[in-house]
XYZ file of C-alpha atoms in Angstrom:
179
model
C 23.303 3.235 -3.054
C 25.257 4.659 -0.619
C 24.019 5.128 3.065
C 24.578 9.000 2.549
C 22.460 9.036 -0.647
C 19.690 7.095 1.479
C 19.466 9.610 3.902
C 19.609 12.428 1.241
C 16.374 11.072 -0.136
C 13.895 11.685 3.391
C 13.079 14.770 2.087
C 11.921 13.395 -1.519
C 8.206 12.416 -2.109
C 7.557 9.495 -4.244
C 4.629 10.144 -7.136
C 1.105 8.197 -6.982
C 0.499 5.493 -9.290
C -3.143 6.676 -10.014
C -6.208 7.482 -11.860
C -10.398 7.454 -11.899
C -12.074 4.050 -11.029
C -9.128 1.743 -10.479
C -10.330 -1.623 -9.530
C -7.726 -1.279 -6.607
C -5.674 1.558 -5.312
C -3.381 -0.315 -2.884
C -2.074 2.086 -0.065
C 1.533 1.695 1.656
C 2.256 3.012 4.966
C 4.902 5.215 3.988
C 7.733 5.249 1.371
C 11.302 3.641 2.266
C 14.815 5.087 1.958
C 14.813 3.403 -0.831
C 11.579 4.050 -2.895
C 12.663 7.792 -1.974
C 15.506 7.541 -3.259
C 14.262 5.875 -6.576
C 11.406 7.698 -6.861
C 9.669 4.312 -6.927
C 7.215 2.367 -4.616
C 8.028 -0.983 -2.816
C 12.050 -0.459 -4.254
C 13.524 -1.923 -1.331
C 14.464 -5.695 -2.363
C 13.659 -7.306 0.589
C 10.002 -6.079 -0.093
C 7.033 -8.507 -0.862
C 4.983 -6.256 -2.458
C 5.652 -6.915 -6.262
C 6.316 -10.565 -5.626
C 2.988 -11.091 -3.895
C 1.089 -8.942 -6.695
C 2.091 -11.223 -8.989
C 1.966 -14.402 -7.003
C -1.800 -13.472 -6.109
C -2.548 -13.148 -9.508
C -3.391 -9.299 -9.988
C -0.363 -9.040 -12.390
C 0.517 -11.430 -15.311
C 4.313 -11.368 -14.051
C 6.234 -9.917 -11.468
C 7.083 -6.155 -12.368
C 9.749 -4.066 -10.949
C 9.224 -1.280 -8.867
C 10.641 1.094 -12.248
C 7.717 -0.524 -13.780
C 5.483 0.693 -11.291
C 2.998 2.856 -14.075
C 2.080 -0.568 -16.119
C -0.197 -1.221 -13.308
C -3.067 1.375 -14.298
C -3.443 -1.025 -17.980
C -4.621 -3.606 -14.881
C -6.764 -1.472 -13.192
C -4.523 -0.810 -10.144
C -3.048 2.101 -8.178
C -0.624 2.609 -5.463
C -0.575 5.790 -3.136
C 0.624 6.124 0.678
C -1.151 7.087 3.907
C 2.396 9.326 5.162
C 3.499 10.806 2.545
C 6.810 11.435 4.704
C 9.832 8.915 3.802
C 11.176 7.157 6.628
C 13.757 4.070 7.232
C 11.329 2.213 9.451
C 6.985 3.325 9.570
C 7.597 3.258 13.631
C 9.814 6.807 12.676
C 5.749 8.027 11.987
C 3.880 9.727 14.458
C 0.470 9.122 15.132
C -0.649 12.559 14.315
C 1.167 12.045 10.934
C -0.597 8.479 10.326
C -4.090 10.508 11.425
C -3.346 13.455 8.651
C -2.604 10.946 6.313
C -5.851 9.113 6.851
C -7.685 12.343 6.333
C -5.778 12.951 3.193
C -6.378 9.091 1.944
C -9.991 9.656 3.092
C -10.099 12.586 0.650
C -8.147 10.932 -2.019
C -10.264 7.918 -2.683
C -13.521 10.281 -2.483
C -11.649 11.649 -5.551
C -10.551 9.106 -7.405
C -13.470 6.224 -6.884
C -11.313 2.811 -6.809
C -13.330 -0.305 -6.177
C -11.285 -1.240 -3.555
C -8.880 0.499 -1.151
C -6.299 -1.970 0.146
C -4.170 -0.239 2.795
C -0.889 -2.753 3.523
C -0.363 -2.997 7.211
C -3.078 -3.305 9.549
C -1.524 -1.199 12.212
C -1.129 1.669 10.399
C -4.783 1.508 9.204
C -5.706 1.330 12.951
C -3.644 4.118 13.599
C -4.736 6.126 10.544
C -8.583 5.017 10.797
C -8.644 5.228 14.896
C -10.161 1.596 14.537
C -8.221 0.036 16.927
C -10.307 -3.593 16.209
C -9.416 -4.119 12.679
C -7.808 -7.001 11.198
C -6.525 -8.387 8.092
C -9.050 -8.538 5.513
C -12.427 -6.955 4.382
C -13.572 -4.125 6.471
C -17.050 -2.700 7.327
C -15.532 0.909 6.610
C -16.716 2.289 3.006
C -15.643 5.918 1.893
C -18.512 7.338 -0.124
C -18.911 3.400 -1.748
C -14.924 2.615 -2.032
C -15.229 -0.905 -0.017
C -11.669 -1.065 2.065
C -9.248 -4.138 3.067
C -6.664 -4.285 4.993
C -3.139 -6.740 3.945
C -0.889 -7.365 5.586
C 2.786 -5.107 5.890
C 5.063 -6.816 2.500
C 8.121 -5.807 4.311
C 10.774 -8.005 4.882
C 11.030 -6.789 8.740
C 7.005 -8.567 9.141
C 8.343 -11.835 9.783
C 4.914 -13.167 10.780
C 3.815 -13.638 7.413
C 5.365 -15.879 4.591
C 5.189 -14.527 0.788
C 2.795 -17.407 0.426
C 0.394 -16.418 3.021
C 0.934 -13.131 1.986
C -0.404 -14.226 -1.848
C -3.112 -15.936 -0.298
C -4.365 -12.654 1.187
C -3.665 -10.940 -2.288
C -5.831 -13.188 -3.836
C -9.022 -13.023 -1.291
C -8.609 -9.256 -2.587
C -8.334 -10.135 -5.830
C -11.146 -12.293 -5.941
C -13.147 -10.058 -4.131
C -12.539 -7.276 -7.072
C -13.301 -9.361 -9.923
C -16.336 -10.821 -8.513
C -17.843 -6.926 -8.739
């Protein structure tokens, strides 16, 4: 993909993954260039999402981001808090990353998951105005939906390996079986 087709695609959204009662609707920060331009989530390579899904056990093998749909058959979603594609999330404005926790917020009152895992804890502090949170469980609920914060799969968050990453995945997905 050329770097003018890249840019072309800010302007594109990229579709939910979704449906009622997922065990899990995981929740990115924002879409990439990339999964603009594809139409798909987590498309840039360098990204640890689909490697860690599968590494943490939520997905019998490691799908492609094309092959994003076959996650509902498991129980799992994927949405955004900005809906707005960017090259990097710092392009986001904290009034954006607010909106977009008011329109998660409203979402998951909608759809029901289990879980809500939002991937990158400082855009859920941002989002959520709770400037204390960490990685992992939260006390936050919305109407029942229990919430958990990963950490950011992109290749830029150097302070996490894919196999800490995985390890994190898995708390999760231990956490939503054991409902």
């Amino acid at each position: 993909m050329t770097p003018e087709e890249l840019e072309a695609a800010r302007d594109r959204l990229v579709p939910d993954v979704v449906a009622d009662g997922l065990k899990v609707l995981f929740c990115g920060i924002n879409p990439g260039l990339m999964s603009a331009a594809t139409g798909h989530h987590f498309a840039r390579p360098g990204n640890r999402f689909w490697p860690a899904l599968h590494a943490s056990g939520f997905t019998p093998r490691r799908l492609e981001p094309a092959e994003e749909r076959e996650l509902l058959e498991y129980g799992l979603g994927i949405t955004n808090v900005v809906a707005r594609a960017s090259a990097r999330a710092d392009e986001l404005s904290a009034v954006e990353f607010r909106e977009g926790g008011r329109v998660l917020t409203e979402k998951v009152r909608l759809l029901r998951p289990r879980w809500l895992a939002v991937v990158g804890v400082t855009a859920y502090r941002v989002a959520f105005e709770d400037r204390q949170a960490k990685i992992g469980p939260q006390r936050r609920t919305i109407d029942g939906t229990r919430v958990w914060v990963l950490p950011n799969p992109s290749g830029l968050n150097a302070h996490w390996t894919l196999q800490t990453m995985a390890e994190e995945f898995g708390r999760l997905r231990a956490a939503a079986e054991a409902d």
